[in-house]
Amino acid sequence: MHAPKPLAGKGGKQSRRRGVWRGTTHPPGTHRCHMGNLLKVLTYNELDQGPNFFLDFENAQPTEAETAVWNQVNAVLEEAQTILAELQSYTGAGLEIREAIQNPNDLQLQEKAWNAVCPLVAKLKRFYEFSLRLENALRSLLEALTSPPYAPTQHLEREQALAKQFAEILHFTLSFDELKMTNPAIQNDFSYYRRTISRNRINNLQLDAESEVNNEMANRMSLFYAEATPMLKTLSNATTKFVSENKTLPIEDTTDCLSTMACVCRVMLETPEYRSRFTNTETLLFCMRVMVGVIILYDHVHPVGAFAKTSKIDMKGCIKVLKEQPSNSTEGLLNALRYTTRHLNDDTTSKQIRALLQ
């Protein structure tokens, strides 16, 4: 049986325990967003020594109950840093490919291009395989952060280390996709690789690297890299699949987890008291990326999306807080909202929100 969801409905009793409002009444001070001004509402330090609900993206450590999932996800996140570094330094084999195409009869140049492309394709295969591991990690976190009897808000407060890992997955995802979108060499290298393989298959030449990336794997990689934002697509598919496979779990448990996270990030960004707690300047961008990531996931998973009036995300507030930051750090994030969401152009989206994203 599900515990009553915090901050939902009207009338009825309310109770406060460990800084979490439960019951069926809105505590004082909440407004529009699903959890309203959640962090302010949940700050009880001056009343009693209960923890306030500041999502500690810098220092959250796993409790004993979180350890098993945390360790599994941590192994994936450690690899994520290597993947990002490799993608950042990915220069491609454009020069070798051009020379080979311009001189089709020069076997030496053909071989040179092939030898340049093969290790790059092995790298692209590694990135693709990592997306599958990321999908499994996300699934484990969703299971942990939506399981009964706790409501999503309670999960996020109780399991801050897992909430932080969920945030880190979103941060990695948006970082990876930003790098991928600005690097046309990835598509060019892979296209050349596939053309060369099929040409040599016609000529009955066996290529060593084909065992590295067989035809089935090449097809799956092709679909992955054809996406403008492949990692985000992987996560939204995984979240949608998680919802559809867990028939006994109301979809709201998943979408409320996302909308609550979006609210928490927004309030942390717009409240000087919380922003001043960030000891690392990178945490600000991290917080913005996470907010945008959960909005996009919510928009893909929720039947009416993030932009409708009934959405539990204060989209105006979220866009406004992004626009208040220096444009060099937020333009990519605003573009992600413009081009990778599903419902922005629906009739249910207000003109005001569309105008904000113009």
GROMACS .gro file of C-alpha atoms in nm:
model
  358
    1MET     CA    1   0.000   0.000   0.000
    2HIS     CA    2   0.134   0.341  -0.096
    3ALA     CA    3   0.197   0.597   0.172
    4PRO     CA    4  -0.002   0.916   0.124
    5LYS     CA    5   0.180   1.149  -0.110
    6PRO     CA    6   0.314   1.468   0.044
    7LEU     CA    7   0.169   1.802  -0.053
    8ALA     CA    8  -0.127   1.666  -0.250
    9GLY     CA    9  -0.499   1.733  -0.239
   10LYS     CA   10  -0.690   1.971  -0.016
   11GLY     CA   11  -0.818   1.969   0.339
   12GLY     CA   12  -0.721   1.712   0.600
   13LYS     CA   13  -0.452   1.677   0.859
   14GLN     CA   14  -0.088   1.735   0.814
   15SER     CA   15   0.208   1.617   1.010
   16ARG     CA   16   0.576   1.699   1.003
   17ARG     CA   17   0.849   1.445   1.058
   18ARG     CA   18   1.219   1.486   0.974
   19GLY     CA   19   1.136   1.793   0.772
   20VAL     CA   20   0.892   1.620   0.535
   21TRP     CA   21   0.530   1.732   0.511
   22ARG     CA   22   0.295   1.439   0.480
   23GLY     CA   23  -0.080   1.417   0.467
   24THR     CA   24  -0.329   1.585   0.242
   25THR     CA   25  -0.286   1.955   0.293
   26HIS     CA   26  -0.046   2.204   0.140
   27PRO     CA   27   0.179   2.341   0.410
   28PRO     CA   28   0.200   2.719   0.427
   29GLY     CA   29   0.416   2.886   0.167
   30THR     CA   30   0.378   2.643  -0.124
   31HIS     CA   31   0.285   2.774  -0.466
   32ARG     CA   32   0.236   2.664  -0.825
   33CYS     CA   33   0.519   2.412  -0.871
   34HIS     CA   34   0.432   2.054  -0.766
   35MET     CA   35   0.625   2.086  -0.443
   36GLY     CA   36   0.598   2.464  -0.436
   37ASN     CA   37   0.891   2.628  -0.275
   38LEU     CA   38   0.991   2.290  -0.143
   39LEU     CA   39   1.324   2.376   0.007
   40LYS     CA   40   1.191   2.675   0.202
   41VAL     CA   41   0.894   2.471   0.322
   42LEU     CA   42   1.123   2.193   0.435
   43THR     CA   43   1.374   2.408   0.621
   44TYR     CA   44   1.310   2.343   0.986
   45ASN     CA   45   1.656   2.391   1.130
   46GLU     CA   46   1.549   2.692   1.327
   47LEU     CA   47   1.250   2.499   1.474
   48ASP     CA   48   1.413   2.166   1.546
   49GLN     CA   49   1.728   1.996   1.433
   50GLY     CA   50   1.563   1.795   1.153
   51PRO     CA   51   1.752   1.804   0.822
   52ASN     CA   52   1.644   2.058   0.566
   53PHE     CA   53   1.587   1.942   0.212
   54PHE     CA   54   1.887   2.088   0.037
   55LEU     CA   55   1.990   1.826  -0.219
   56ASP     CA   56   2.360   1.804  -0.149
   57PHE     CA   57   2.504   1.749  -0.495
   58GLU     CA   58   2.857   1.798  -0.363
   59ASN     CA   59   2.883   1.580  -0.053
   60ALA     CA   60   2.593   1.332  -0.025
   61GLN     CA   61   2.721   0.994   0.101
   62PRO     CA   62   2.527   0.665   0.080
   63THR     CA   63   2.357   0.524   0.389
   64GLU     CA   64   2.372   0.151   0.453
   65ALA     CA   65   2.035   0.101   0.281
   66GLU     CA   66   2.161   0.278  -0.034
   67THR     CA   67   2.499   0.103  -0.057
   68ALA     CA   68   2.413  -0.188  -0.289
   69VAL     CA   69   2.251   0.028  -0.559
   70TRP     CA   70   2.506   0.307  -0.503
   71ASN     CA   71   2.802   0.072  -0.565
   72GLN     CA   72   2.646  -0.066  -0.884
   73VAL     CA   73   2.577   0.283  -1.024
   74ASN     CA   74   2.910   0.422  -0.905
   75ALA     CA   75   3.102   0.174  -1.122
   76VAL     CA   76   2.913   0.308  -1.425
   77LEU     CA   77   2.965   0.673  -1.325
   78GLU     CA   78   3.340   0.620  -1.284
   79GLU     CA   79   3.356   0.496  -1.643
   80ALA     CA   80   3.143   0.795  -1.753
   81GLN     CA   81   3.436   1.031  -1.685
   82THR     CA   82   3.662   0.831  -1.919
   83ILE     CA   83   3.392   0.824  -2.188
   84LEU     CA   84   3.349   1.203  -2.173
   85ALA     CA   85   3.725   1.260  -2.187
   86GLU     CA   86   3.755   1.031  -2.492
   87LEU     CA   87   3.466   1.202  -2.667
   88GLN     CA   88   3.612   1.544  -2.591
   89SER     CA   89   3.942   1.448  -2.756
   90TYR     CA   90   3.772   1.276  -3.054
   91THR     CA   91   3.913   1.447  -3.365
   92GLY     CA   92   3.805   1.201  -3.635
   93ALA     CA   93   3.977   1.083  -3.952
   94GLY     CA   94   3.843   1.351  -4.186
   95LEU     CA   95   4.174   1.420  -4.363
   96GLU     CA   96   4.255   1.052  -4.431
   97ILE     CA   97   3.899   0.985  -4.551
   98ARG     CA   98   3.904   1.283  -4.789
   99GLU     CA   99   4.236   1.173  -4.940
  100ALA     CA  100   4.111   0.815  -4.984
  101ILE     CA  101   3.789   0.931  -5.154
  102GLN     CA  102   3.974   1.173  -5.385
  103ASN     CA  103   4.222   0.902  -5.487
  104PRO     CA  104   4.014   0.583  -5.515
  105ASN     CA  105   4.288   0.389  -5.695
  106ASP     CA  106   4.564   0.467  -5.448
  107LEU     CA  107   4.564   0.154  -5.230
  108GLN     CA  108   4.810   0.307  -4.985
  109LEU     CA  109   4.571   0.596  -4.910
  110GLN     CA  110   4.277   0.353  -4.881
  111GLU     CA  111   4.470   0.152  -4.626
  112LYS     CA  112   4.578   0.464  -4.440
  113ALA     CA  113   4.215   0.583  -4.409
  114TRP     CA  114   4.098   0.238  -4.300
  115ASN     CA  115   4.370   0.214  -4.034
  116ALA     CA  116   4.275   0.562  -3.907
  117VAL     CA  117   3.902   0.484  -3.891
  118CYS     CA  118   3.912   0.138  -3.726
  119PRO     CA  119   4.034   0.247  -3.379
  120LEU     CA  120   3.782   0.534  -3.389
  121VAL     CA  121   3.496   0.294  -3.464
  122ALA     CA  122   3.612   0.073  -3.176
  123LYS     CA  123   3.583   0.386  -2.958
  124LEU     CA  124   3.231   0.460  -3.092
  125LYS     CA  125   3.134   0.101  -3.015
  126ARG     CA  126   3.257   0.149  -2.658
  127PHE     CA  127   3.042   0.465  -2.625
  128TYR     CA  128   2.738   0.276  -2.754
  129GLU     CA  129   2.795  -0.018  -2.518
  130PHE     CA  130   2.831   0.227  -2.233
  131SER     CA  131   2.484   0.367  -2.312
  132LEU     CA  132   2.344   0.018  -2.236
  133ARG     CA  133   2.519   0.013  -1.899
  134LEU     CA  134   2.388   0.363  -1.827
  135GLU     CA  135   2.036   0.241  -1.906
  136ASN     CA  136   2.069  -0.038  -1.646
  137ALA     CA  137   2.205   0.205  -1.387
  138LEU     CA  138   1.913   0.442  -1.446
  139ARG     CA  139   1.670   0.156  -1.405
  140SER     CA  140   1.820   0.058  -1.067
  141LEU     CA  141   1.793   0.420  -0.948
  142LEU     CA  142   1.433   0.455  -1.066
  143GLU     CA  143   1.342   0.135  -0.880
  144ALA     CA  144   1.507   0.264  -0.562
  145LEU     CA  145   1.361   0.618  -0.584
  146THR     CA  146   1.001   0.517  -0.660
  147SER     CA  147   0.950   0.205  -0.445
  148PRO     CA  148   0.667   0.200  -0.188
  149PRO     CA  149   0.595   0.296   0.085
  150TYR     CA  150   0.769   0.631   0.040
  151ALA     CA  151   0.655   0.910  -0.187
  152PRO     CA  152   0.913   1.059  -0.431
  153THR     CA  153   0.983   1.363  -0.211
  154GLN     CA  154   1.059   1.140   0.084
  155HIS     CA  155   1.286   0.921  -0.129
  156LEU     CA  156   1.482   1.221  -0.254
  157GLU     CA  157   1.534   1.348   0.096
  158ARG     CA  158   1.611   1.010   0.254
  159GLU     CA  159   1.833   0.879  -0.028
  160GLN     CA  160   2.036   1.185  -0.118
  161ALA     CA  161   2.334   0.983  -0.242
  162LEU     CA  162   2.112   0.801  -0.496
  163ALA     CA  163   1.945   1.131  -0.593
  164LYS     CA  164   2.295   1.270  -0.651
  165GLN     CA  165   2.383   0.972  -0.873
  166PHE     CA  166   2.062   1.021  -1.070
  167ALA     CA  167   2.166   1.384  -1.115
  168GLU     CA  168   2.516   1.275  -1.225
  169ILE     CA  169   2.370   1.044  -1.491
  170LEU     CA  170   2.166   1.337  -1.629
  171HIS     CA  171   2.469   1.566  -1.616
  172PHE     CA  172   2.678   1.311  -1.807
  173THR     CA  173   2.397   1.258  -2.060
  174LEU     CA  174   2.360   1.626  -2.148
  175SER     CA  175   2.740   1.673  -2.155
  176PHE     CA  176   2.785   1.373  -2.388
  177ASP     CA  177   2.507   1.485  -2.623
  178GLU     CA  178   2.637   1.844  -2.639
  179LEU     CA  179   2.980   1.713  -2.743
  180LYS     CA  180   2.830   1.468  -2.992
  181MET     CA  181   2.609   1.734  -3.155
  182THR     CA  182   2.906   1.961  -3.220
  183ASN     CA  183   3.126   1.686  -3.366
  184PRO     CA  184   3.025   1.588  -3.723
  185ALA     CA  185   3.335   1.364  -3.748
  186ILE     CA  186   3.152   1.092  -3.555
  187GLN     CA  187   2.886   1.042  -3.823
  188ASN     CA  188   3.137   1.085  -4.107
  189ASP     CA  189   3.381   0.829  -3.967
  190PHE     CA  190   3.110   0.573  -3.906
  191SER     CA  191   2.951   0.623  -4.250
  192TYR     CA  192   3.289   0.576  -4.417
  193TYR     CA  193   3.349   0.262  -4.211
  194ARG     CA  194   3.016   0.110  -4.318
  195ARG     CA  195   3.062   0.202  -4.684
  196THR     CA  196   3.410   0.046  -4.686
  197ILE     CA  197   3.286  -0.273  -4.524
  198SER     CA  198   3.002  -0.321  -4.774
  199ARG     CA  199   3.230  -0.239  -5.067
  200ASN     CA  200   3.486  -0.493  -4.952
  201ARG     CA  201   3.217  -0.751  -4.886
  202ILE     CA  202   3.112  -0.713  -5.250
  203ASN     CA  203   3.477  -0.765  -5.347
  204ASN     CA  204   3.497  -1.068  -5.111
  205LEU     CA  205   3.772  -0.910  -4.905
  206GLN     CA  206   3.765  -0.998  -4.535
  207LEU     CA  207   3.850  -0.706  -4.310
  208ASP     CA  208   4.000  -0.768  -3.966
  209ALA     CA  209   3.792  -0.503  -3.797
  210GLU     CA  210   3.463  -0.657  -3.900
  211SER     CA  211   3.493  -0.900  -3.611
  212GLU     CA  212   3.519  -0.590  -3.387
  213VAL     CA  213   3.191  -0.443  -3.516
  214ASN     CA  214   2.975  -0.700  -3.692
  215ASN     CA  215   2.679  -0.608  -3.910
  216GLU     CA  216   2.415  -0.633  -3.637
  217MET     CA  217   2.620  -0.417  -3.400
  218ALA     CA  218   2.685  -0.168  -3.682
  219ASN     CA  219   2.308  -0.139  -3.742
  220ARG     CA  220   2.239  -0.071  -3.376
  221MET     CA  221   2.522   0.181  -3.355
  222SER     CA  222   2.389   0.349  -3.668
  223LEU     CA  223   2.049   0.404  -3.506
  224PHE     CA  224   2.217   0.531  -3.189
  225TYR     CA  225   2.439   0.788  -3.363
  226ALA     CA  226   2.164   0.897  -3.602
  227GLU     CA  227   1.991   1.057  -3.299
  228ALA     CA  228   2.078   1.422  -3.235
  229THR     CA  229   2.096   1.342  -2.863
  230PRO     CA  230   2.164   0.966  -2.840
  231MET     CA  231   2.222   0.938  -2.463
  232LEU     CA  232   1.907   1.136  -2.385
  233LYS     CA  233   1.711   0.914  -2.621
  234THR     CA  234   1.851   0.610  -2.438
  235LEU     CA  235   1.743   0.750  -2.100
  236SER     CA  236   1.395   0.856  -2.211
  237ASN     CA  237   1.338   0.513  -2.373
  238ALA     CA  238   1.461   0.344  -2.055
  239THR     CA  239   1.231   0.557  -1.836
  240THR     CA  240   0.930   0.495  -2.061
  241LYS     CA  241   1.009   0.122  -2.058
  242PHE     CA  242   1.043   0.127  -1.679
  243VAL     CA  243   0.696   0.285  -1.647
  244SER     CA  244   0.532   0.044  -1.894
  245GLU     CA  245   0.690  -0.266  -1.736
  246ASN     CA  246   0.594  -0.171  -1.379
  247LYS     CA  247   0.218  -0.197  -1.415
  248THR     CA  248   0.160  -0.191  -1.038
  249LEU     CA  249   0.356   0.132  -0.997
  250PRO     CA  250   0.149   0.441  -1.083
  251ILE     CA  251   0.316   0.648  -1.356
  252GLU     CA  252   0.290   0.946  -1.116
  253ASP     CA  253   0.548   0.785  -0.887
  254THR     CA  254   0.803   0.813  -1.167
  255THR     CA  255   0.694   1.151  -1.304
  256ASP     CA  256   0.663   1.298  -0.952
  257CYS     CA  257   1.022   1.191  -0.883
  258LEU     CA  258   1.127   1.386  -1.196
  259SER     CA  259   0.912   1.694  -1.130
  260THR     CA  260   1.025   1.710  -0.767
  261MET     CA  261   1.389   1.696  -0.877
  262ALA     CA  262   1.322   1.977  -1.128
  263CYS     CA  263   1.165   2.187  -0.852
  264VAL     CA  264   1.448   2.123  -0.609
  265CYS     CA  265   1.706   2.229  -0.872
  266ARG     CA  266   1.509   2.540  -0.967
  267VAL     CA  267   1.472   2.655  -0.607
  268MET     CA  268   1.840   2.587  -0.534
  269LEU     CA  269   1.932   2.799  -0.837
  270GLU     CA  270   1.703   3.091  -0.760
  271THR     CA  271   1.759   3.107  -0.382
  272PRO     CA  272   2.082   3.292  -0.288
  273GLU     CA  273   2.094   3.112   0.048
  274TYR     CA  274   2.117   2.774  -0.126
  275ARG     CA  275   2.344   2.888  -0.407
  276SER     CA  276   2.588   3.022  -0.148
  277ARG     CA  277   2.626   2.666  -0.014
  278PHE     CA  278   2.785   2.546  -0.340
  279THR     CA  279   3.157   2.533  -0.275
  280ASN     CA  280   3.242   2.449  -0.636
  281THR     CA  281   3.155   2.687  -0.922
  282GLU     CA  282   3.085   2.382  -1.143
  283THR     CA  283   2.791   2.286  -0.918
  284LEU     CA  284   2.584   2.572  -1.060
  285LEU     CA  285   2.611   2.436  -1.417
  286PHE     CA  286   2.562   2.083  -1.282
  287CYS     CA  287   2.237   2.193  -1.116
  288MET     CA  288   2.115   2.361  -1.438
  289ARG     CA  289   2.197   2.052  -1.648
  290VAL     CA  290   2.015   1.825  -1.405
  291MET     CA  291   1.708   2.050  -1.405
  292VAL     CA  292   1.694   2.048  -1.786
  293GLY     CA  293   1.758   1.671  -1.797
  294VAL     CA  294   1.467   1.587  -1.565
  295ILE     CA  295   1.237   1.827  -1.754
  296ILE     CA  296   1.316   1.648  -2.083
  297LEU     CA  297   1.268   1.305  -1.926
  298TYR     CA  298   0.939   1.417  -1.770
  299ASP     CA  299   0.827   1.554  -2.106
  300HIS     CA  300   0.902   1.221  -2.278
  301VAL     CA  301   0.742   1.001  -2.012
  302HIS     CA  302   0.439   1.200  -1.895
  303PRO     CA  303   0.134   1.161  -2.124
  304VAL     CA  304   0.079   1.539  -2.156
  305GLY     CA  305   0.440   1.644  -2.102
  306ALA     CA  306   0.615   1.922  -1.914
  307PHE     CA  307   0.470   2.227  -2.091
  308ALA     CA  308   0.097   2.182  -2.035
  309LYS     CA  309  -0.087   2.386  -1.770
  310THR     CA  310  -0.145   2.065  -1.573
  311SER     CA  311   0.229   1.988  -1.563
  312LYS     CA  312   0.381   1.963  -1.216
  313ILE     CA  313   0.687   2.153  -1.334
  314ASP     CA  314   0.696   2.533  -1.318
  315MET     CA  315   0.832   2.571  -1.672
  316LYS     CA  316   0.826   2.953  -1.667
  317GLY     CA  317   1.031   2.954  -1.348
  318CYS     CA  318   1.279   2.700  -1.487
  319ILE     CA  319   1.331   2.885  -1.816
  320LYS     CA  320   1.359   3.218  -1.632
  321VAL     CA  321   1.631   3.087  -1.400
  322LEU     CA  322   1.827   2.958  -1.702
  323LYS     CA  323   1.797   3.291  -1.882
  324GLU     CA  324   1.935   3.472  -1.578
  325GLN     CA  325   2.267   3.286  -1.610
  326PRO     CA  326   2.546   3.380  -1.857
  327SER     CA  327   2.433   3.271  -2.206
  328ASN     CA  328   2.756   3.082  -2.283
  329SER     CA  329   2.668   2.827  -2.016
  330THR     CA  330   2.295   2.803  -2.086
  331GLU     CA  331   2.245   2.832  -2.464
  332GLY     CA  332   2.304   2.457  -2.512
  333LEU     CA  333   2.055   2.382  -2.233
  334LEU     CA  334   1.789   2.614  -2.377
  335ASN     CA  335   1.845   2.445  -2.715
  336ALA     CA  336   1.795   2.107  -2.548
  337LEU     CA  337   1.454   2.229  -2.425
  338ARG     CA  338   1.374   2.370  -2.771
  339TYR     CA  339   1.476   2.071  -2.979
  340THR     CA  340   1.478   1.753  -2.769
  341THR     CA  341   1.147   1.781  -2.585
  342ARG     CA  342   0.838   1.611  -2.722
  343HIS     CA  343   0.550   1.842  -2.629
  344LEU     CA  344   0.680   2.199  -2.671
  345ASN     CA  345   0.483   2.253  -2.994
  346ASP     CA  346   0.162   2.097  -2.865
  347ASP     CA  347  -0.153   2.311  -2.857
  348THR     CA  348  -0.153   2.279  -2.477
  349THR     CA  349   0.172   2.479  -2.449
  350SER     CA  350   0.105   2.842  -2.365
  351LYS     CA  351   0.223   3.116  -2.602
  352GLN     CA  352   0.409   3.271  -2.313
  353ILE     CA  353   0.629   2.962  -2.265
  354ARG     CA  354   0.692   2.935  -2.639
  355ALA     CA  355   0.787   3.304  -2.648
  356LEU     CA  356   1.031   3.251  -2.358
  357LEU     CA  357   1.209   2.981  -2.558
  358GLN     CA  358   1.219   3.176  -2.888
   0.00000   0.00000   0.00000
